[in-house]
């Protein structure tokens, strides 16, 4: 019997709601509808996410978005079988809104609920694309808070091969963009500006490129960008595009080379990129070229599903249920996990 799963994402600055239908057997669950509200305009004035404002806005948006996906899909709320929500990691207050609404809906409808790990949502989001991957694969998870290389054997079977020891790749984009006065969110803004600049204009470090392991470090790069910006002084406005392009090239080169090293180490011939930085065009172009040469298949989430959304939460819930890895529960006394390592939900090998 198929199951209708409602997914709610509210971990940071996007409210996302989606409906997914999970069928019998191994068929990939189908996205019926999804709706998203980004808080970017609201936080822009402050140069970053203001947690209290984020929570209040999630409260305003989540039910109208739920009505929207029900209308769009032609489904009825009473027919929802499981209500899934992001349990963590993320902003505590923001997570509590999604968890509270999901558990209230579950209790009112007499349906079970299921708390989802946000990073597992990103990790499985390429299964929402028209060209879904097959297990096993190497995953490059690059978001605002995380940078990890993983060996993925199946749903819930994740081995971390390497990760950042300081800033995440998204953070490197955001902090460098802020130094250049590009505002929030910095990643897309820096990337747009980089298209008009020269990637070889400034020599910036490629941290841990030759470390021999699969770990990352981006804090030093941000400092190098700051030093370069200071050195430029009055010239900065005229050279901003060059600095943006050089910064992007440094981040992307490290991500691509370490991903290739992970493929070599595991012997796998498939890679999945997930998380907000996966939307970066330069990263996609460089990784596509490197993987074509190495005869490796690359999978990405659809561009609009790279950053946070409800579809990936409903999808992760559906895939966990299908794989028999998690049972939804009727314990509506919810909790959230602002800090929650992915290892915590990983099956023992
Ligand atoms: O996955 P995500 O939406 O949220 C987290 O779970 O963190 O990722 C957001 C991150 C931000 O750091 C943002 O600047 C970055 O992804 N990002 C990009 C691009 N689009 C989003 N970074 C570089 N280029 C982009 N096109
Ligand atoms: Zn995210």
Short mmCIF file of C-alpha atoms and ligand atoms in Angstrom, two decimals:
data_model
loop_
_atom_site.label_atom_id
_atom_site.label_comp_id
_atom_site.label_asym_id
_atom_site.label_seq_id
_atom_site.Cartn_x
_atom_site.Cartn_y
_atom_site.Cartn_z
CA UNK A 1 0.00 0.00 0.00
CA UNK A 2 1.39 3.41 -0.89
CA UNK A 3 1.94 6.09 1.73
CA UNK A 4 1.40 9.81 1.50
CA UNK A 5 4.10 11.73 3.37
CA UNK A 6 3.97 15.39 4.30
CA UNK A 7 7.42 16.92 4.88
CA UNK A 8 8.14 20.15 6.76
CA UNK A 9 11.52 21.94 6.73
CA UNK A 10 12.19 24.88 9.06
CA UNK A 11 15.79 24.49 10.24
CA UNK A 12 17.11 27.88 9.10
CA UNK A 13 15.85 30.64 6.81
CA UNK A 14 13.57 28.73 4.46
CA UNK A 15 10.14 27.32 5.21
CA UNK A 16 9.51 24.33 2.97
CA UNK A 17 6.55 21.96 2.75
CA UNK A 18 6.12 19.02 0.37
CA UNK A 19 4.04 15.94 -0.33
CA UNK A 20 5.68 12.72 -1.49
CA UNK A 21 4.03 9.41 -2.40
CA UNK A 22 6.03 6.30 -1.49
CA UNK A 23 5.02 3.11 -3.24
CA UNK A 24 5.70 -0.54 -2.57
CA UNK A 25 9.07 -2.22 -3.08
CA UNK A 26 12.09 -0.35 -4.26
CA UNK A 27 10.41 2.23 -6.51
CA UNK A 28 11.76 5.75 -5.95
CA UNK A 29 9.12 7.83 -4.10
CA UNK A 30 7.41 10.51 -6.19
CA UNK A 31 7.24 14.22 -5.38
CA UNK A 32 3.62 15.38 -5.78
CA UNK A 33 4.05 19.06 -4.85
CA UNK A 34 6.30 21.35 -2.90
CA UNK A 35 6.17 24.96 -1.76
CA UNK A 36 8.86 27.18 -0.36
CA UNK A 37 9.17 30.54 1.29
CA UNK A 38 12.65 32.05 1.51
CA UNK A 39 13.32 34.59 4.26
CA UNK A 40 16.27 36.13 2.40
CA UNK A 41 14.55 39.51 1.91
CA UNK A 42 13.75 39.72 5.62
CA UNK A 43 17.27 38.91 6.87
CA UNK A 44 19.12 40.90 4.20
CA UNK A 45 18.92 44.13 6.18
CA UNK A 46 20.83 42.46 9.03
CA UNK A 47 23.56 40.85 6.90
CA UNK A 48 22.70 37.36 8.14
CA UNK A 49 20.01 35.17 9.66
CA UNK A 50 18.35 36.57 12.81
CA UNK A 51 17.15 33.42 14.62
CA UNK A 52 14.18 34.97 16.44
CA UNK A 53 12.86 36.56 13.24
CA UNK A 54 13.36 33.25 11.43
CA UNK A 55 11.24 31.37 14.01
CA UNK A 56 8.41 33.92 13.88
CA UNK A 57 8.33 33.85 10.10
CA UNK A 58 8.22 30.03 10.01
CA UNK A 59 5.11 30.24 12.23
CA UNK A 60 3.46 32.57 9.72
CA UNK A 61 4.35 30.53 6.63
CA UNK A 62 4.05 26.87 7.45
CA UNK A 63 0.27 26.39 7.33
CA UNK A 64 -0.34 28.51 4.20
CA UNK A 65 2.43 26.53 2.47
CA UNK A 66 0.81 23.27 3.61
CA UNK A 67 -2.52 24.39 2.11
CA UNK A 68 -0.67 25.29 -1.08
CA UNK A 69 0.86 21.82 -1.56
CA UNK A 70 -2.46 20.14 -0.79
CA UNK A 71 -4.20 22.33 -3.37
CA UNK A 72 -1.49 21.81 -5.96
CA UNK A 73 -1.40 18.04 -5.53
CA UNK A 74 -5.17 17.59 -5.24
CA UNK A 75 -4.65 15.55 -2.06
CA UNK A 76 -6.52 15.93 1.24
CA UNK A 77 -4.95 16.50 4.64
CA UNK A 78 -6.91 13.55 6.13
CA UNK A 79 -5.20 11.23 3.62
CA UNK A 80 -1.68 12.07 4.83
CA UNK A 81 -0.20 8.89 6.34
CA UNK A 82 2.94 10.29 7.98
CA UNK A 83 3.95 13.83 8.95
CA UNK A 84 7.74 14.27 8.64
CA UNK A 85 9.72 17.23 9.90
CA UNK A 86 13.33 18.35 10.24
CA UNK A 87 14.42 17.38 13.75
CA UNK A 88 17.92 18.87 13.40
CA UNK A 89 20.57 20.12 13.03
CA UNK A 90 19.67 23.81 12.78
CA UNK A 91 18.43 26.79 14.76
CA UNK A 92 16.63 25.54 17.89
CA UNK A 93 13.69 27.97 17.73
CA UNK A 94 13.23 27.50 14.00
CA UNK A 95 13.31 23.69 14.33
CA UNK A 96 10.74 23.86 17.15
CA UNK A 97 8.23 25.53 14.83
CA UNK A 98 8.37 22.73 12.24
CA UNK A 99 8.42 20.03 14.92
CA UNK A 100 5.55 21.65 16.82
CA UNK A 101 3.35 22.02 13.76
CA UNK A 102 4.16 18.49 12.52
CA UNK A 103 3.33 16.93 15.89
CA UNK A 104 0.16 19.00 16.27
CA UNK A 105 -0.98 17.91 12.80
CA UNK A 106 -0.09 14.30 13.57
CA UNK A 107 -2.03 14.36 16.84
CA UNK A 108 -5.04 16.08 15.25
CA UNK A 109 -5.14 13.67 12.31
CA UNK A 110 -4.28 10.66 14.49
CA UNK A 111 -1.30 9.94 12.21
CA UNK A 112 2.29 9.15 13.18
CA UNK A 113 5.19 11.58 12.85
CA UNK A 114 8.81 11.13 11.88
CA UNK A 115 11.79 13.38 12.68
CA UNK A 116 14.31 13.67 9.82
CA UNK A 117 18.01 14.57 9.82
CA UNK A 118 18.45 17.70 7.68
CA UNK A 119 21.73 16.49 6.15
CA UNK A 120 20.20 13.16 5.20
CA UNK A 121 17.57 15.23 3.40
CA UNK A 122 20.29 16.98 1.38
CA UNK A 123 22.11 13.71 0.82
CA UNK A 124 19.06 11.97 -0.64
CA UNK A 125 17.76 15.02 -2.56
CA UNK A 126 19.30 13.85 -5.88
CA UNK A 127 16.72 11.02 -5.78
CA UNK A 128 14.14 13.73 -6.54
CA UNK A 129 15.80 14.42 -9.89
CA UNK A 130 14.84 12.93 -13.25
CA UNK A 131 18.16 11.05 -13.23
CA UNK A 132 18.32 9.51 -9.74
CA UNK A 133 21.56 7.82 -8.64
CA UNK A 134 21.99 4.19 -7.63
CA UNK A 135 23.78 3.04 -4.47
CA UNK A 136 26.66 2.90 -3.65
CA UNK A 137 28.20 6.33 -4.28
CA UNK A 138 30.55 8.93 -2.92
CA UNK A 139 28.68 11.99 -1.65
CA UNK A 140 30.05 15.51 -1.48
CA UNK A 141 27.83 17.33 0.98
CA UNK A 142 28.48 21.06 0.79
CA UNK A 143 26.12 23.34 2.69
CA UNK A 144 26.32 26.48 4.79
CA UNK A 145 27.23 24.54 7.91
CA UNK A 146 28.78 21.29 6.64
CA UNK A 147 31.41 20.03 4.23
CA UNK A 148 31.74 16.26 4.18
CA UNK A 149 32.80 13.49 1.85
CA UNK A 150 30.91 10.28 2.46
CA UNK A 151 30.73 6.73 1.25
CA UNK A 152 27.04 5.95 0.90
CA UNK A 153 26.10 2.27 0.68
CA UNK A 154 22.36 2.74 1.08
CA UNK A 155 19.76 4.60 3.10
CA UNK A 156 21.20 5.13 6.58
CA UNK A 157 24.52 3.56 5.66
CA UNK A 158 26.93 6.46 5.61
CA UNK A 159 30.65 6.45 6.30
CA UNK A 160 32.32 9.83 6.70
CA UNK A 161 35.56 9.81 4.71
CA UNK A 162 36.57 13.38 5.44
CA UNK A 163 35.14 16.67 6.62
CA UNK A 164 36.04 20.25 7.34
CA UNK A 165 38.11 20.94 10.40
CA UNK A 166 36.90 24.56 10.59
CA UNK A 167 34.64 26.53 8.23
CA UNK A 168 32.27 24.85 5.79
CA UNK A 169 32.51 25.55 2.04
CA UNK A 170 29.29 27.59 2.15
CA UNK A 171 30.68 29.54 5.08
CA UNK A 172 33.85 30.27 3.08
CA UNK A 173 31.67 31.67 0.29
CA UNK A 174 29.50 33.65 2.72
CA UNK A 175 32.33 35.08 4.83
CA UNK A 176 34.46 36.04 1.80
CA UNK A 177 31.42 37.68 0.22
CA UNK A 178 30.79 39.65 3.41
CA UNK A 179 34.40 40.88 3.41
CA UNK A 180 33.82 42.14 -0.12
CA UNK A 181 30.61 43.88 0.92
CA UNK A 182 28.40 41.54 -1.11
CA UNK A 183 25.78 41.02 1.61
CA UNK A 184 23.75 37.92 2.46
CA UNK A 185 23.49 35.23 1.26
CA UNK A 186 27.04 35.56 0.01
CA UNK A 187 27.47 32.36 -2.01
CA UNK A 188 25.19 33.14 -4.93
CA UNK A 189 26.26 36.84 -4.95
CA UNK A 190 29.97 36.00 -4.99
CA UNK A 191 29.39 33.42 -7.70
CA UNK A 192 27.49 35.89 -9.90
CA UNK A 193 30.24 38.51 -9.55
CA UNK A 194 32.95 35.89 -10.22
CA UNK A 195 31.58 35.38 -13.73
CA UNK A 196 32.96 38.80 -14.69
CA UNK A 197 36.38 38.28 -13.09
CA UNK A 198 39.60 36.37 -13.65
CA UNK A 199 40.12 33.24 -11.57
CA UNK A 200 43.90 33.60 -11.81
CA UNK A 201 44.08 37.29 -10.85
CA UNK A 202 45.07 36.56 -7.25
CA UNK A 203 47.02 33.65 -5.84
CA UNK A 204 44.99 32.31 -2.94
CA UNK A 205 45.80 29.24 -0.83
CA UNK A 206 44.26 25.81 -1.49
CA UNK A 207 44.14 24.61 2.15
CA UNK A 208 44.90 20.91 2.81
CA UNK A 209 45.01 20.18 -0.92
CA UNK A 210 48.02 17.91 -0.48
CA UNK A 211 47.29 16.73 3.06
CA UNK A 212 46.89 13.13 1.88
CA UNK A 213 43.56 12.78 3.69
CA UNK A 214 40.04 13.82 2.73
CA UNK A 215 39.63 16.63 5.25
CA UNK A 216 39.01 20.28 4.39
CA UNK A 217 39.94 23.61 5.96
CA UNK A 218 38.62 26.95 4.74
CA UNK A 219 39.34 29.34 7.63
CA UNK A 220 42.80 30.24 6.25
CA UNK A 221 41.36 31.02 2.85
CA UNK A 222 38.98 33.56 4.36
CA UNK A 223 41.95 35.23 6.11
CA UNK A 224 43.88 35.32 2.82
CA UNK A 225 40.90 36.97 1.12
CA UNK A 226 40.76 39.55 3.93
CA UNK A 227 44.50 40.25 3.60
CA UNK A 228 44.15 40.65 -0.17
CA UNK A 229 41.14 42.95 0.22
CA UNK A 230 43.06 45.14 2.68
CA UNK A 231 46.08 45.22 0.38
CA UNK A 232 43.89 46.41 -2.49
CA UNK A 233 42.49 49.27 -0.39
CA UNK A 234 40.88 51.84 -2.70
CA UNK A 235 41.39 49.55 -5.65
CA UNK A 236 39.06 46.91 -4.15
CA UNK A 237 35.84 48.05 -5.88
CA UNK A 238 37.50 47.85 -9.31
CA UNK A 239 39.07 44.43 -8.58
CA UNK A 240 36.17 42.86 -6.71
CA UNK A 241 35.13 40.58 -9.56
CA UNK A 242 38.71 39.29 -9.88
CA UNK A 243 38.90 38.63 -6.14
CA UNK A 244 35.52 36.87 -6.23
CA UNK A 245 36.61 34.68 -9.17
CA UNK A 246 39.92 33.82 -7.49
CA UNK A 247 38.14 32.92 -4.24
CA UNK A 248 35.59 30.75 -5.99
CA UNK A 249 38.35 29.00 -7.96
CA UNK A 250 40.25 28.19 -4.75
CA UNK A 251 37.20 26.71 -2.99
CA UNK A 252 36.11 24.76 -6.07
CA UNK A 253 39.56 23.35 -6.81
CA UNK A 254 39.84 21.91 -3.30
CA UNK A 255 36.32 20.44 -3.45
CA UNK A 256 36.89 18.85 -6.86
CA UNK A 257 40.35 17.40 -6.11
CA UNK A 258 39.30 15.95 -2.76
CA UNK A 259 36.20 14.43 -4.35
CA UNK A 260 38.35 12.75 -6.98
CA UNK A 261 40.66 11.49 -4.23
CA UNK A 262 37.63 10.02 -2.42
CA UNK A 263 36.54 8.27 -5.61
CA UNK A 264 40.00 6.86 -6.07
CA UNK A 265 40.20 5.72 -2.46
CA UNK A 266 36.83 3.96 -2.52
CA UNK A 267 37.07 2.70 -6.09
CA UNK A 268 33.49 3.92 -6.63
CA UNK A 269 32.44 5.27 -10.03
CA UNK A 270 29.52 7.43 -8.97
CA UNK A 271 29.36 10.71 -7.08
CA UNK A 272 26.44 12.69 -5.70
CA UNK A 273 26.70 16.38 -4.85
CA UNK A 274 24.26 17.83 -2.33
CA UNK A 275 23.70 20.98 -0.28
CA UNK A 276 23.47 24.67 -1.17
CA UNK A 277 26.98 25.00 -2.64
CA UNK A 278 25.98 22.24 -5.09
CA UNK A 279 24.13 25.00 -6.95
CA UNK A 280 27.45 26.67 -7.80
CA UNK A 281 27.91 26.70 -11.58
CA UNK A 282 31.69 26.74 -11.49
CA UNK A 283 31.73 23.71 -9.14
CA UNK A 284 29.36 21.84 -11.46
CA UNK A 285 31.44 22.66 -14.55
CA UNK A 286 34.76 21.69 -12.98
CA UNK A 287 33.40 18.53 -11.39
CA UNK A 288 31.66 17.47 -14.61
CA UNK A 289 34.90 17.89 -16.56
CA UNK A 290 37.02 16.03 -14.00
CA UNK A 291 34.49 13.19 -13.67
CA UNK A 292 34.11 12.81 -17.44
CA UNK A 293 37.84 12.30 -17.62
CA UNK A 294 37.80 9.78 -14.75
CA UNK A 295 34.73 8.03 -16.25
CA UNK A 296 32.65 8.74 -13.15
CA UNK A 297 28.91 9.53 -13.17
CA UNK A 298 27.89 12.72 -11.33
CA UNK A 299 24.42 13.37 -9.94
CA UNK A 300 23.07 16.65 -8.62
CA UNK A 301 19.76 17.62 -7.11
CA UNK A 302 17.61 19.80 -9.39
CA UNK A 303 19.02 23.32 -9.12
CA UNK A 304 16.01 24.63 -7.14
CA UNK A 305 16.29 21.72 -4.67
CA UNK A 306 19.98 22.28 -3.80
CA UNK A 307 19.23 24.73 -1.01
CA UNK A 308 16.86 23.95 1.85
CA UNK A 309 13.38 22.71 0.94
CA UNK A 310 10.55 20.49 2.18
CA UNK A 311 10.80 18.00 -0.70
CA UNK A 312 14.10 16.59 0.55
CA UNK A 313 12.65 16.09 4.03
CA UNK A 314 9.57 14.26 2.74
CA UNK A 315 11.84 12.24 0.42
CA UNK A 316 14.27 11.23 3.18
CA UNK A 317 11.33 10.20 5.37
CA UNK A 318 9.85 8.16 2.51
CA UNK A 319 13.14 6.42 1.78
CA UNK A 320 13.77 5.61 5.46
CA UNK A 321 10.28 4.15 5.79
CA UNK A 322 10.69 2.14 2.58
CA UNK A 323 14.05 0.81 3.75
CA UNK A 324 12.51 -0.16 7.11
CA UNK A 325 15.06 2.01 8.88
CA UNK A 326 12.75 4.07 10.99
CA UNK A 327 9.22 3.67 12.24
CA UNK A 328 7.02 6.74 12.52
CA UNK A 329 5.81 7.26 16.08
CA UNK A 330 2.88 8.67 17.95
CA UNK A 331 4.97 10.30 20.62
CA UNK A 332 3.85 13.83 20.02
CA UNK A 333 6.02 15.09 22.89
CA UNK A 334 8.64 16.21 20.38
CA UNK A 335 12.18 17.35 20.82
CA UNK A 336 14.64 18.90 18.36
CA UNK A 337 18.39 18.43 17.93
CA UNK A 338 20.13 21.71 17.02
CA UNK A 339 23.45 19.79 17.00
CA UNK A 340 23.16 16.33 15.55
CA UNK A 341 26.05 14.56 13.78
CA UNK A 342 25.02 12.42 10.82
CA UNK A 343 26.87 9.47 12.37
CA UNK A 344 24.18 9.36 15.04
CA UNK A 345 21.63 8.00 12.55
CA UNK A 346 24.08 5.78 10.68
CA UNK A 347 23.60 2.03 10.89
CA UNK A 348 26.47 0.03 12.30
CA UNK A 349 28.48 -1.48 9.44
O1 LIG B 1 22.13 23.70 2.10
P1 LIG B 1 21.86 25.12 2.39
O2 LIG B 1 20.66 25.78 1.74
O3 LIG B 1 21.70 25.40 3.91
C1 LIG B 1 22.39 24.69 4.90
O4 LIG B 1 21.94 23.60 5.25
O5 LIG B 1 23.42 25.25 5.31
O6 LIG B 1 23.20 25.90 1.98
C2 LIG B 1 23.32 27.27 2.07
C3 LIG B 1 24.71 27.62 1.63
C4 LIG B 1 25.06 29.08 1.90
O7 LIG B 1 26.34 29.13 2.48
C5 LIG B 1 25.04 29.69 0.50
O8 LIG B 1 25.88 30.82 0.37
C6 LIG B 1 25.52 28.54 -0.33
O9 LIG B 1 24.89 27.41 0.23
N1 LIG B 1 25.17 28.68 -1.75
C7 LIG B 1 26.07 28.87 -2.74
C8 LIG B 1 25.34 28.99 -3.94
N2 LIG B 1 24.02 28.88 -3.65
C9 LIG B 1 23.93 28.68 -2.30
N3 LIG B 1 27.41 28.94 -2.69
C10 LIG B 1 28.06 29.14 -3.86
N4 LIG B 1 27.44 29.28 -5.04
C11 LIG B 1 26.09 29.22 -5.14
N5 LIG B 1 25.48 29.34 -6.33
ZN1 LIG B 2 20.59 22.75 4.37
#
